[in-house]
Short mmCIF file of C-alpha atoms and ligand atoms in Angstrom, two decimals:
data_model
loop_
_atom_site.label_atom_id
_atom_site.label_comp_id
_atom_site.label_asym_id
_atom_site.label_seq_id
_atom_site.Cartn_x
_atom_site.Cartn_y
_atom_site.Cartn_z
CA UNK A 1 -9.95 41.00 132.96
CA UNK A 2 -13.48 42.18 132.31
CA UNK A 3 -13.91 45.93 132.05
CA UNK A 4 -16.21 47.88 134.28
CA UNK A 5 -19.70 47.99 132.81
CA UNK A 6 -21.00 50.78 135.03
CA UNK A 7 -19.33 54.11 134.81
CA UNK A 8 -19.87 57.72 135.60
CA UNK A 9 -22.09 57.25 138.63
CA UNK A 10 -22.42 60.31 140.76
CA UNK A 11 -22.35 58.68 144.20
CA UNK A 12 -19.29 56.50 143.74
CA UNK A 13 -16.49 59.00 143.96
CA UNK A 14 -13.09 58.50 142.41
CA UNK A 15 -10.70 57.37 145.14
CA UNK A 16 -7.63 59.40 145.72
CA UNK A 17 -3.95 58.61 145.71
CA UNK A 18 -3.48 57.84 149.40
CA UNK A 19 -5.23 54.46 149.13
CA UNK A 20 -2.53 52.94 147.07
CA UNK A 21 0.44 54.80 148.47
CA UNK A 22 2.34 51.89 150.04
CA UNK A 23 3.94 53.81 152.89
CA UNK A 24 0.87 54.83 154.88
CA UNK A 25 -0.74 52.58 157.48
CA UNK A 26 -4.38 52.03 156.64
CA UNK A 27 -7.02 50.00 158.43
CA UNK A 28 -8.59 46.96 156.82
CA UNK A 29 -11.83 45.34 157.97
CA UNK A 30 -12.82 42.01 156.42
CA UNK A 31 -16.16 40.41 157.25
CA UNK A 32 -16.38 36.76 156.27
CA UNK A 33 -19.50 34.74 155.49
CA UNK A 34 -19.88 31.12 154.42
CA UNK A 35 -17.49 28.20 154.46
CA UNK A 36 -13.91 27.70 155.64
CA UNK A 37 -12.65 28.36 152.13
CA UNK A 38 -13.89 31.91 152.54
CA UNK A 39 -12.08 32.12 155.89
CA UNK A 40 -8.88 31.07 154.13
CA UNK A 41 -9.51 33.52 151.28
CA UNK A 42 -10.08 36.38 153.73
CA UNK A 43 -6.72 35.73 155.35
CA UNK A 44 -5.08 35.61 151.94
CA UNK A 45 -6.74 38.91 150.96
CA UNK A 46 -5.20 40.42 154.10
CA UNK A 47 -1.82 38.96 153.01
CA UNK A 48 -2.26 40.55 149.56
CA UNK A 49 -3.11 43.95 151.07
CA UNK A 50 -0.39 44.02 153.75
CA UNK A 51 2.32 45.27 151.34
CA UNK A 52 0.02 48.20 150.49
CA UNK A 53 0.12 49.31 154.11
CA UNK A 54 -3.13 47.76 155.32
CA UNK A 55 -3.39 46.31 158.78
CA UNK A 56 -6.40 44.55 160.31
CA UNK A 57 -8.95 46.30 162.47
CA UNK A 58 -11.77 44.59 164.39
CA UNK A 59 -14.67 46.82 163.41
CA UNK A 60 -15.82 48.74 160.34
CA UNK A 61 -15.93 52.23 161.91
CA UNK A 62 -12.24 53.08 161.56
CA UNK A 63 -11.65 51.05 158.40
CA UNK A 64 -10.13 52.72 155.32
CA UNK A 65 -11.04 49.61 153.40
CA UNK A 66 -13.90 47.18 154.06
CA UNK A 67 -14.22 43.82 152.38
CA UNK A 68 -17.33 41.67 152.57
CA UNK A 69 -16.32 38.13 151.66
CA UNK A 70 -19.70 36.69 150.79
CA UNK A 71 -21.51 33.35 150.50
CA UNK A 72 -24.20 32.48 147.96
CA UNK A 73 -25.07 28.97 149.13
CA UNK A 74 -28.57 29.74 150.46
CA UNK A 75 -30.92 32.66 149.91
CA UNK A 76 -30.52 33.95 153.46
CA UNK A 77 -26.73 33.99 153.17
CA UNK A 78 -26.91 36.12 150.01
CA UNK A 79 -29.49 38.54 151.43
CA UNK A 80 -27.30 39.24 154.48
CA UNK A 81 -24.85 40.96 152.16
CA UNK A 82 -27.34 43.58 151.05
CA UNK A 83 -28.43 44.40 154.58
CA UNK A 84 -24.78 44.68 155.66
CA UNK A 85 -24.13 47.00 152.70
CA UNK A 86 -26.87 49.29 154.02
CA UNK A 87 -24.97 49.62 157.32
CA UNK A 88 -21.67 50.09 155.49
CA UNK A 89 -23.11 52.86 153.37
CA UNK A 90 -24.03 54.78 156.53
CA UNK A 91 -20.50 54.35 157.93
CA UNK A 92 -18.93 55.39 154.63
CA UNK A 93 -21.14 58.50 154.49
CA UNK A 94 -20.34 59.55 158.05
CA UNK A 95 -16.60 59.02 157.47
CA UNK A 96 -16.91 61.13 154.32
CA UNK A 97 -18.36 63.95 156.43
CA UNK A 98 -15.11 63.82 158.46
CA UNK A 99 -13.10 64.00 155.21
CA UNK A 100 -12.15 60.31 155.27
CA UNK A 101 -12.53 58.06 152.27
CA UNK A 102 -13.46 54.40 152.49
CA UNK A 103 -12.98 51.70 149.89
CA UNK A 104 -15.80 49.14 149.91
CA UNK A 105 -15.14 45.80 148.22
CA UNK A 106 -17.49 42.86 147.81
CA UNK A 107 -15.67 39.57 147.32
CA UNK A 108 -16.59 35.89 147.39
CA UNK A 109 -19.44 33.89 145.94
CA UNK A 110 -22.21 36.53 145.87
CA UNK A 111 -19.74 38.80 144.10
CA UNK A 112 -19.12 36.11 141.50
CA UNK A 113 -22.81 35.31 141.02
CA UNK A 114 -24.31 38.80 141.19
CA UNK A 115 -21.51 41.26 140.46
CA UNK A 116 -23.47 43.69 138.31
CA UNK A 117 -26.55 43.40 140.50
CA UNK A 118 -24.46 44.41 143.53
CA UNK A 119 -23.11 47.44 141.68
CA UNK A 120 -26.67 48.40 140.74
CA UNK A 121 -28.27 47.82 144.15
CA UNK A 122 -25.45 49.18 146.30
CA UNK A 123 -23.78 52.30 144.93
CA UNK A 124 -21.46 52.48 147.95
CA UNK A 125 -19.54 49.50 146.53
CA UNK A 126 -16.27 50.51 144.84
CA UNK A 127 -15.16 47.09 143.67
CA UNK A 128 -16.41 43.58 143.13
CA UNK A 129 -13.94 40.70 143.01
CA UNK A 130 -14.50 36.96 142.65
CA UNK A 131 -12.99 34.04 144.60
CA UNK A 132 -10.45 33.32 141.86
CA UNK A 133 -9.20 36.90 141.27
CA UNK A 134 -8.65 38.48 144.68
CA UNK A 135 -4.89 38.33 144.17
CA UNK A 136 -5.51 41.28 141.83
CA UNK A 137 -6.97 43.50 144.58
CA UNK A 138 -3.99 45.90 144.40
CA UNK A 139 -4.64 46.47 140.68
CA UNK A 140 -8.34 46.98 141.39
CA UNK A 141 -7.57 49.52 144.10
CA UNK A 142 -5.32 51.40 141.68
CA UNK A 143 -8.01 51.27 138.99
CA UNK A 144 -10.67 52.45 141.40
CA UNK A 145 -8.42 55.40 142.27
CA UNK A 146 -8.07 56.34 138.59
CA UNK A 147 -11.56 55.68 137.35
CA UNK A 148 -14.95 57.01 138.25
CA UNK A 149 -17.48 54.32 139.07
CA UNK A 150 -17.00 50.81 140.41
CA UNK A 151 -14.58 48.23 139.07
CA UNK A 152 -15.11 44.48 138.74
CA UNK A 153 -12.94 41.43 138.21
CA UNK A 154 -14.94 38.21 137.98
CA UNK A 155 -12.73 36.27 135.64
CA UNK A 156 -11.82 32.60 136.04
CA UNK A 157 -8.15 33.05 135.10
CA UNK A 158 -6.20 30.25 133.42
CA UNK A 159 -3.31 30.81 135.84
CA UNK A 160 -4.53 30.09 139.35
CA UNK A 161 -4.44 32.78 142.04
CA UNK A 162 -2.09 30.59 144.09
CA UNK A 163 0.71 31.37 141.61
CA UNK A 164 0.45 35.05 142.52
CA UNK A 165 -0.36 35.12 146.23
CA UNK A 166 2.38 36.20 148.66
CA UNK A 167 3.70 33.68 151.20
CA UNK A 168 1.12 32.83 153.82
CA UNK A 169 1.45 34.32 157.31
CA UNK A 170 0.79 32.00 160.26
CA UNK A 171 -1.92 33.02 162.72
CA UNK A 172 -2.59 30.91 165.81
CA UNK A 173 -2.15 27.19 166.36
CA UNK A 174 -4.67 25.91 163.88
CA UNK A 175 -4.79 26.93 160.23
CA UNK A 176 -6.77 26.34 157.06
CA UNK A 177 -4.96 25.54 153.84
CA UNK A 178 -6.86 25.48 150.52
CA UNK A 179 -5.49 22.68 148.36
CA UNK A 180 -8.31 22.35 145.87
CA UNK A 181 -10.73 24.82 144.34
CA UNK A 182 -14.02 24.59 142.53
CA UNK A 183 -16.26 21.66 141.81
CA UNK A 184 -17.22 19.59 138.76
CA UNK A 185 -19.99 17.60 140.48
CA UNK A 186 -22.99 19.86 139.75
CA UNK A 187 -25.35 18.66 142.46
CA UNK A 188 -28.70 20.06 141.34
CA UNK A 189 -29.20 22.21 144.46
CA UNK A 190 -25.77 23.81 144.56
CA UNK A 191 -24.26 27.09 143.31
CA UNK A 192 -20.63 26.24 144.05
CA UNK A 193 -19.66 24.98 140.56
CA UNK A 194 -20.89 28.32 139.19
CA UNK A 195 -19.33 30.58 141.82
CA UNK A 196 -16.00 28.82 142.31
CA UNK A 197 -15.49 27.44 138.83
CA UNK A 198 -13.94 24.19 137.65
CA UNK A 199 -11.90 21.85 139.84
CA UNK A 200 -8.26 22.71 140.27
CA UNK A 201 -5.70 21.06 142.56
CA UNK A 202 -2.57 22.82 143.77
CA UNK A 203 0.72 21.02 143.14
CA UNK A 204 1.99 18.91 146.07
CA UNK A 205 5.17 20.99 146.43
CA UNK A 206 3.13 24.21 146.82
CA UNK A 207 0.93 22.69 149.50
CA UNK A 208 3.88 21.22 151.41
CA UNK A 209 5.73 24.54 151.24
CA UNK A 210 2.74 26.47 152.59
CA UNK A 211 2.16 23.89 155.34
CA UNK A 212 5.84 24.04 156.38
CA UNK A 213 5.63 27.83 156.56
CA UNK A 214 2.56 27.60 158.78
CA UNK A 215 4.20 25.05 161.08
CA UNK A 216 7.35 27.18 161.29
CA UNK A 217 5.06 30.02 162.43
CA UNK A 218 3.66 27.93 165.30
CA UNK A 219 0.72 26.13 163.69
CA UNK A 220 0.13 22.62 165.11
CA UNK A 221 -3.01 21.63 163.26
CA UNK A 222 -3.81 22.10 159.57
CA UNK A 223 -7.21 21.60 157.95
CA UNK A 224 -6.88 21.00 154.22
CA UNK A 225 -9.69 22.69 152.33
CA UNK A 226 -11.55 22.21 149.11
CA UNK A 227 -15.21 22.18 148.12
CA UNK A 228 -14.52 18.67 146.99
CA UNK A 229 -11.24 18.16 148.80
CA UNK A 230 -10.87 14.44 148.26
CA UNK A 231 -11.17 14.93 144.51
CA UNK A 232 -7.66 16.36 144.99
CA UNK A 233 -5.35 15.39 142.15
CA UNK A 234 -2.22 17.49 142.40
CA UNK A 235 0.99 17.34 140.43
CA UNK A 236 3.52 15.46 142.53
CA UNK A 237 7.22 14.79 142.05
CA UNK A 238 8.17 14.09 138.42
CA UNK A 239 4.78 15.48 137.33
CA UNK A 240 3.07 12.33 138.61
CA UNK A 241 -0.47 13.16 139.73
CA UNK A 242 -1.23 12.12 143.32
CA UNK A 243 -4.40 11.90 145.40
CA UNK A 244 -5.28 13.21 148.85
CA UNK A 245 -4.00 10.12 150.71
CA UNK A 246 -0.51 10.61 149.32
CA UNK A 247 -0.57 14.35 149.98
CA UNK A 248 -1.51 13.66 153.62
CA UNK A 249 1.51 11.36 154.00
CA UNK A 250 3.81 14.08 152.62
CA UNK A 251 2.38 16.56 155.13
CA UNK A 252 2.72 14.04 157.93
CA UNK A 253 6.47 14.16 157.37
CA UNK A 254 6.60 17.83 158.45
CA UNK A 255 8.14 17.98 161.90
CA UNK A 256 5.89 19.74 164.40
CA UNK A 257 2.63 19.20 162.51
CA UNK A 258 0.58 17.22 165.01
CA UNK A 259 -2.91 17.17 163.57
CA UNK A 260 -4.22 16.99 160.01
CA UNK A 261 -7.86 17.31 158.96
CA UNK A 262 -9.59 17.84 155.65
CA UNK A 263 -12.97 19.16 154.57
CA UNK A 264 -15.33 19.00 152.67
CA UNK A 265 -15.15 15.55 151.24
CA UNK A 266 -17.47 13.78 148.85
CA UNK A 267 -18.52 10.14 149.43
CA UNK A 268 -17.98 9.24 145.76
CA UNK A 269 -14.32 10.32 145.91
CA UNK A 270 -13.19 8.32 148.95
CA UNK A 271 -10.59 5.95 147.47
CA UNK A 272 -8.49 3.09 148.90
CA UNK A 273 -5.40 5.27 149.19
CA UNK A 274 -7.28 7.73 151.41
CA UNK A 275 -8.79 4.94 153.53
CA UNK A 276 -5.30 3.49 154.07
CA UNK A 277 -4.05 6.94 155.13
CA UNK A 278 -6.79 7.00 157.79
CA UNK A 279 -5.53 3.68 159.08
CA UNK A 280 -1.85 4.52 159.09
CA UNK A 281 -1.35 8.27 159.64
CA UNK A 282 -1.70 8.93 163.36
CA UNK A 283 -1.86 12.71 162.85
CA UNK A 284 -4.89 12.37 160.61
CA UNK A 285 -7.65 13.08 163.12
CA UNK A 286 -10.32 10.41 163.65
CA UNK A 287 -13.14 12.78 162.72
CA UNK A 288 -14.45 13.11 159.19
CA UNK A 289 -17.02 15.44 157.65
CA UNK A 290 -18.70 13.39 154.96
CA UNK A 291 -21.86 15.11 153.65
CA UNK A 292 -24.67 12.76 152.67
CA UNK A 293 -27.51 15.32 152.15
CA UNK A 294 -30.36 12.75 152.20
CA UNK A 295 -31.07 9.19 153.30
CA UNK A 296 -33.26 8.48 150.26
CA UNK A 297 -31.78 7.02 147.08
CA UNK A 298 -34.55 8.64 145.04
CA UNK A 299 -33.65 12.10 146.37
CA UNK A 300 -29.91 11.48 146.07
CA UNK A 301 -30.53 10.66 142.39
CA UNK A 302 -32.55 13.85 141.87
CA UNK A 303 -29.77 15.76 143.63
CA UNK A 304 -27.22 14.26 141.19
CA UNK A 305 -25.04 13.24 144.14
CA UNK A 306 -23.19 10.49 142.21
CA UNK A 307 -23.72 7.87 144.94
CA UNK A 308 -26.48 5.98 146.71
CA UNK A 309 -26.99 5.06 150.36
CA UNK A 310 -25.42 1.61 150.07
CA UNK A 311 -22.28 3.20 148.70
CA UNK A 312 -22.25 5.68 151.59
CA UNK A 313 -22.67 2.86 154.15
CA UNK A 314 -19.88 0.90 152.48
CA UNK A 315 -17.48 3.90 152.56
CA UNK A 316 -18.21 4.43 156.27
CA UNK A 317 -17.66 0.74 157.03
CA UNK A 318 -14.32 0.64 155.18
CA UNK A 319 -13.11 3.82 156.90
CA UNK A 320 -14.10 2.46 160.31
CA UNK A 321 -12.36 -0.81 159.60
CA UNK A 322 -9.18 1.18 158.91
CA UNK A 323 -9.56 3.43 161.95
CA UNK A 324 -12.07 2.15 164.50
CA UNK A 325 -12.18 5.36 166.56
CA UNK A 326 -13.29 7.39 163.51
CA UNK A 327 -16.48 9.42 164.02
CA UNK A 328 -18.49 11.22 161.36
CA UNK A 329 -20.21 14.51 160.83
CA UNK A 330 -22.38 15.39 157.85
CA UNK A 331 -24.52 17.91 155.96
CA UNK A 332 -28.22 17.29 155.40
CA UNK A 333 -30.85 19.08 153.33
CA UNK A 334 -34.58 18.71 154.07
CA UNK A 335 -37.33 19.60 151.65
CA UNK A 336 -35.52 19.09 148.36
CA UNK A 337 -38.13 19.27 145.55
CA UNK A 338 -40.22 16.09 145.52
CA UNK A 339 -39.11 14.93 149.00
CA UNK A 340 -41.96 12.89 150.49
CA UNK A 341 -42.57 11.92 154.13
CA UNK A 342 -41.09 8.50 153.30
CA UNK A 343 -37.92 10.10 151.85
CA UNK A 344 -37.58 12.21 154.96
CA UNK A 345 -38.08 9.17 157.22
CA UNK A 346 -35.25 7.49 155.31
CA UNK A 347 -33.02 10.44 156.21
CA UNK A 348 -34.02 10.13 159.88
CA UNK A 349 -33.29 6.40 159.81
CA UNK A 350 -29.85 6.92 158.24
CA UNK A 351 -28.95 9.59 160.79
CA UNK A 352 -29.73 7.14 163.63
CA UNK A 353 -27.96 4.28 161.91
CA UNK A 354 -24.69 6.13 161.30
CA UNK A 355 -24.87 8.13 164.54
CA UNK A 356 -23.38 11.38 163.24
CA UNK A 357 -21.77 13.07 166.22
CA UNK A 358 -22.16 16.44 164.56
CA UNK A 359 -24.18 17.69 161.59
CA UNK A 360 -25.19 20.79 159.70
CA UNK A 361 -28.77 20.63 158.51
CA UNK A 362 -30.57 23.03 156.23
CA UNK A 363 -33.92 23.67 154.61
CA UNK A 364 -33.60 23.41 150.85
CA UNK A 365 -33.20 26.89 149.37
CA UNK A 366 -33.90 27.28 145.65
CA UNK A 367 -30.90 28.95 144.05
CA UNK A 368 -31.33 30.81 140.76
CA UNK A 369 -29.62 29.08 137.84
CA UNK A 370 -29.47 25.62 139.45
CA UNK A 371 -31.52 22.70 138.06
CA UNK A 372 -33.23 22.14 141.43
CA UNK A 373 -34.82 25.58 141.32
CA UNK A 374 -36.95 24.64 138.28
CA UNK A 375 -37.86 21.11 139.40
CA UNK A 376 -41.54 20.37 140.09
CA UNK A 377 -43.06 19.65 143.51
CA UNK A 378 -41.31 22.17 145.71
CA UNK A 379 -41.97 21.36 149.36
CA UNK A 380 -44.01 23.95 151.30
CA UNK A 381 -41.99 26.08 153.74
CA UNK A 382 -44.04 24.83 156.73
CA UNK A 383 -43.27 21.19 155.92
CA UNK A 384 -39.57 22.00 155.53
CA UNK A 385 -39.59 23.71 158.94
CA UNK A 386 -41.29 20.72 160.61
CA UNK A 387 -38.83 18.26 159.07
CA UNK A 388 -35.85 20.40 160.02
CA UNK A 389 -37.03 20.67 163.64
CA UNK A 390 -37.54 16.89 163.90
CA UNK A 391 -34.16 16.20 162.31
CA UNK A 392 -32.31 18.67 164.49
CA UNK A 393 -33.79 17.29 167.68
CA UNK A 394 -32.61 13.78 166.74
CA UNK A 395 -29.17 15.11 165.78
CA UNK A 396 -28.92 16.90 169.12
CA UNK A 397 -29.80 13.71 171.02
CA UNK A 398 -27.00 11.86 169.25
CA UNK A 399 -24.53 14.68 169.87
CA UNK A 400 -25.39 14.85 173.58
CA UNK A 401 -25.15 11.05 173.91
CA UNK A 402 -21.69 11.14 172.34
CA UNK A 403 -20.58 13.95 174.65
CA UNK A 404 -21.81 11.88 177.62
CA UNK A 405 -19.96 8.89 176.27
CA UNK A 406 -16.70 10.85 176.38
CA UNK A 407 -16.88 11.27 180.18
CA UNK A 408 -14.12 9.29 181.85
CA UNK A 409 -12.08 8.97 178.66
CA UNK A 410 -8.68 10.59 178.22
CA UNK A 411 -8.39 12.41 174.92
CA UNK A 412 -5.63 14.45 173.26
CA UNK A 413 -6.70 18.09 173.38
CA UNK A 414 -5.17 20.97 171.41
CA UNK A 415 -5.20 23.96 173.76
CA UNK A 416 -5.82 26.92 171.50
CA UNK A 417 -7.38 29.77 173.48
CA UNK A 418 -7.71 31.34 176.89
CA UNK A 419 -10.76 30.47 178.96
CA UNK A 420 -13.21 32.94 180.49
CA UNK A 421 -11.63 32.66 183.95
CA UNK A 422 -7.98 33.19 184.92
CA UNK A 423 -6.04 29.91 184.88
CA UNK A 424 -8.47 28.36 182.43
CA UNK A 425 -7.71 27.29 178.86
CA UNK A 426 -9.98 25.98 176.13
CA UNK A 427 -9.05 23.33 173.64
CA UNK A 428 -10.59 20.90 171.17
CA UNK A 429 -10.74 17.13 171.15
CA UNK A 430 -10.06 15.14 167.96
CA UNK A 431 -13.85 15.29 167.50
CA UNK A 432 -13.87 19.11 167.62
CA UNK A 433 -15.69 19.30 170.97
CA UNK A 434 -14.58 22.36 172.95
CA UNK A 435 -13.05 21.39 176.32
CA UNK A 436 -12.69 23.78 179.24
CA UNK A 437 -10.00 22.99 181.81
CA UNK A 438 -7.61 24.50 184.33
CA UNK A 439 -4.15 24.62 182.79
CA UNK A 440 -1.12 26.92 182.90
CA UNK A 441 -0.88 29.43 180.04
CA UNK A 442 2.49 27.99 178.96
CA UNK A 443 0.62 24.98 177.60
CA UNK A 444 -1.17 27.12 175.02
CA UNK A 445 -0.61 25.56 171.59
CA UNK A 446 0.21 22.14 173.04
CA UNK A 447 -1.68 18.91 172.54
CA UNK A 448 -2.13 17.45 176.01
CA UNK A 449 -3.96 14.45 177.48
CA UNK A 450 -7.16 15.52 179.20
CA UNK A 451 -9.56 13.31 181.16
CA UNK A 452 -13.12 14.33 180.43
CA UNK A 453 -14.94 15.03 183.69
CA UNK A 454 -18.32 16.34 182.54
CA UNK A 455 -20.34 16.68 179.37
CA UNK A 456 -22.62 19.51 178.34
CA UNK A 457 -24.73 20.12 175.26
CA UNK A 458 -22.02 21.73 173.14
CA UNK A 459 -18.86 21.34 175.18
CA UNK A 460 -16.93 19.28 177.74
CA UNK A 461 -15.10 19.98 180.96
CA UNK A 462 -11.81 18.19 181.57
CA UNK A 463 -8.88 17.67 183.89
CA UNK A 464 -5.31 17.90 182.67
CA UNK A 465 -3.50 14.59 183.07
CA UNK A 466 -0.01 14.87 184.52
CA UNK A 467 1.55 14.72 181.13
CA UNK A 468 5.01 13.71 182.21
CA UNK A 469 3.55 10.38 181.13
CA UNK A 470 2.78 12.24 177.87
CA UNK A 471 0.82 10.51 175.18
CA UNK A 472 1.14 7.08 176.80
CA UNK A 473 -1.95 8.03 178.74
CA UNK A 474 -3.85 9.16 175.68
CA UNK A 475 -6.55 6.83 174.61
CA UNK A 476 -6.28 5.82 171.01
CA UNK A 477 -2.55 6.48 170.77
CA UNK A 478 -1.19 3.54 168.88
CA UNK A 479 2.25 2.03 168.76
N1 SAH B 1 -18.94 20.47 148.75
C1 SAH B 1 -19.73 20.09 149.82
C2 SAH B 1 -20.82 21.07 150.17
C3 SAH B 1 -20.63 22.50 150.05
S1 SAH B 1 -21.98 23.51 150.46
C4 SAH B 1 -20.36 18.75 149.50
O1 SAH B 1 -20.32 18.29 148.41
O2 SAH B 1 -20.95 18.17 150.36
C5 SAH B 1 -22.27 23.11 152.15
C6 SAH B 1 -23.60 22.52 152.41
O3 SAH B 1 -24.62 23.47 152.19
C7 SAH B 1 -23.98 21.36 151.53
O4 SAH B 1 -23.40 20.17 151.94
C8 SAH B 1 -25.47 21.33 151.63
O5 SAH B 1 -25.90 20.55 152.71
C9 SAH B 1 -25.82 22.79 151.89
N2 SAH B 1 -26.42 23.40 150.71
C10 SAH B 1 -25.86 23.63 149.52
N3 SAH B 1 -26.75 24.16 148.67
C11 SAH B 1 -27.92 24.27 149.35
C12 SAH B 1 -29.22 24.74 149.01
N4 SAH B 1 -29.50 25.19 147.79
N5 SAH B 1 -30.17 24.70 149.96
C13 SAH B 1 -29.91 24.24 151.20
N6 SAH B 1 -28.70 23.78 151.57
C14 SAH B 1 -27.71 23.79 150.65
FE1 SF4 B 2 -21.92 21.64 145.64
FE2 SF4 B 2 -22.19 19.07 145.10
FE3 SF4 B 2 -19.96 20.33 144.42
FE4 SF4 B 2 -20.48 19.88 146.97
S1 SF4 B 2 -20.10 18.32 145.41
S2 SF4 B 2 -19.75 21.79 146.09
S3 SF4 B 2 -22.68 20.09 147.06
S4 SF4 B 2 -21.97 20.70 143.58
FE1 F3S B 3 -20.65 29.84 150.35
FE2 F3S B 3 -19.04 30.06 148.32
FE3 F3S B 3 -18.32 28.66 150.42
S1 F3S B 3 -21.21 29.86 148.21
S2 F3S B 3 -20.25 27.86 151.15
S3 F3S B 3 -18.68 30.81 150.39
S4 F3S B 3 -17.85 28.21 148.30
#
């Protein structure tokens, strides 16, 4: 563990005993930025802090401890942290006037990348902890109580955090499960290999145990997470290393687990075993997030993406051959250094060709320490904005057309929350479209056949099929 480099600061008071006394109930507020892995990590931080007497609260005002779980992927994401810390400082000061102490922790990828900078810029921060060390939060809280000044733990430990985390607690009907951490790909635009560290896959038995615990707690749908999730190579039975396709089959054997998803996958790591799983595992949802970033081979090369467009097309074709109802979503970056109008047009052409039913698109953001940041020919901000607007309008057209296309079809819908009006529930289709429908509250948590009656920009309206006929009526259900 690295020792605290900044000590003896006047405005970061030593925290007193009551914050680590395990018998008092204390309020915990966690604000999460960034990807699903951070959402998972935030829940696990709450699991780590529960034995210390912390329970969740919805807002920061009554929180005895506040955690910002941060994202460093783009400049805007990182800057949000500092503006939030300004607000937190005011809350901490006003609580102090009432004699209440507040622990402020910054976790996640900004913490990992800028730990000392955070301590310097935001003296209200008591501790900084990275994505691979948050299992040590109790030790950090104890240290912060003993020592004057902030404490930091930004190590990449040899023993993974998963070996030390308490059992997961199930929340809701749909859950995230991190199975793989870090990334060894080093795309030239991306900070993740630096903030999350090297690739690590959890052993199969660990993943299956955590999934079974979630399902026993009422979870029906699990999304397997990793920054490069299909690079998964976990130790299986008899120490044999297995890939994601095999892991999915093991999870499919858990009774009560109805839907399996995974994200984020890399086109270069889609292997035959995974493609076969798509063809044969009914619970594996026919919706895949497969980031492509650009439609230009030249730009993909400069991005160090490890694949070209022909390879991407081929992967899509093989996946569709295995599961014809499979639809794709993607991530796209416009304005990578050196991107010409022709490169951008190639991206537009690919988007139309594949017909992504959903996509996240971003303007390239130069990240300190990445090779892209020092490449020549950065694209002017105005050009990036124009390209992004054109791309997003095409993406929206495709999304709306797909929503329209769903009208009249009967799809399996996981009902996972109450609607705005009494008697209404909201669920999600296999393609993650929200569906609003009238349904009795007892169906909450069930996957039911729903006939889509109307399509909107970002959601659908549906009618519950008399499901005494159960999944026989569900389109796509195969013998
Ligand atoms: N592991 C995933 C991506 C993780 S980051 C993959 O390999 O695809 C999520 C998305 O953020 C990326 O797919 C990319 O589209 C976007 N992104 C990452 N770094 C970026 C940067 N510097 N500027 C703009 N967008 C970026
Ligand atoms: Fe970043 Fe590339 Fe790794 Fe994805 S594969 S996390 S984009 S370096
Ligand atoms: Fe952001 Fe870190 Fe996730 S940089 S996207 S929170 S891995």
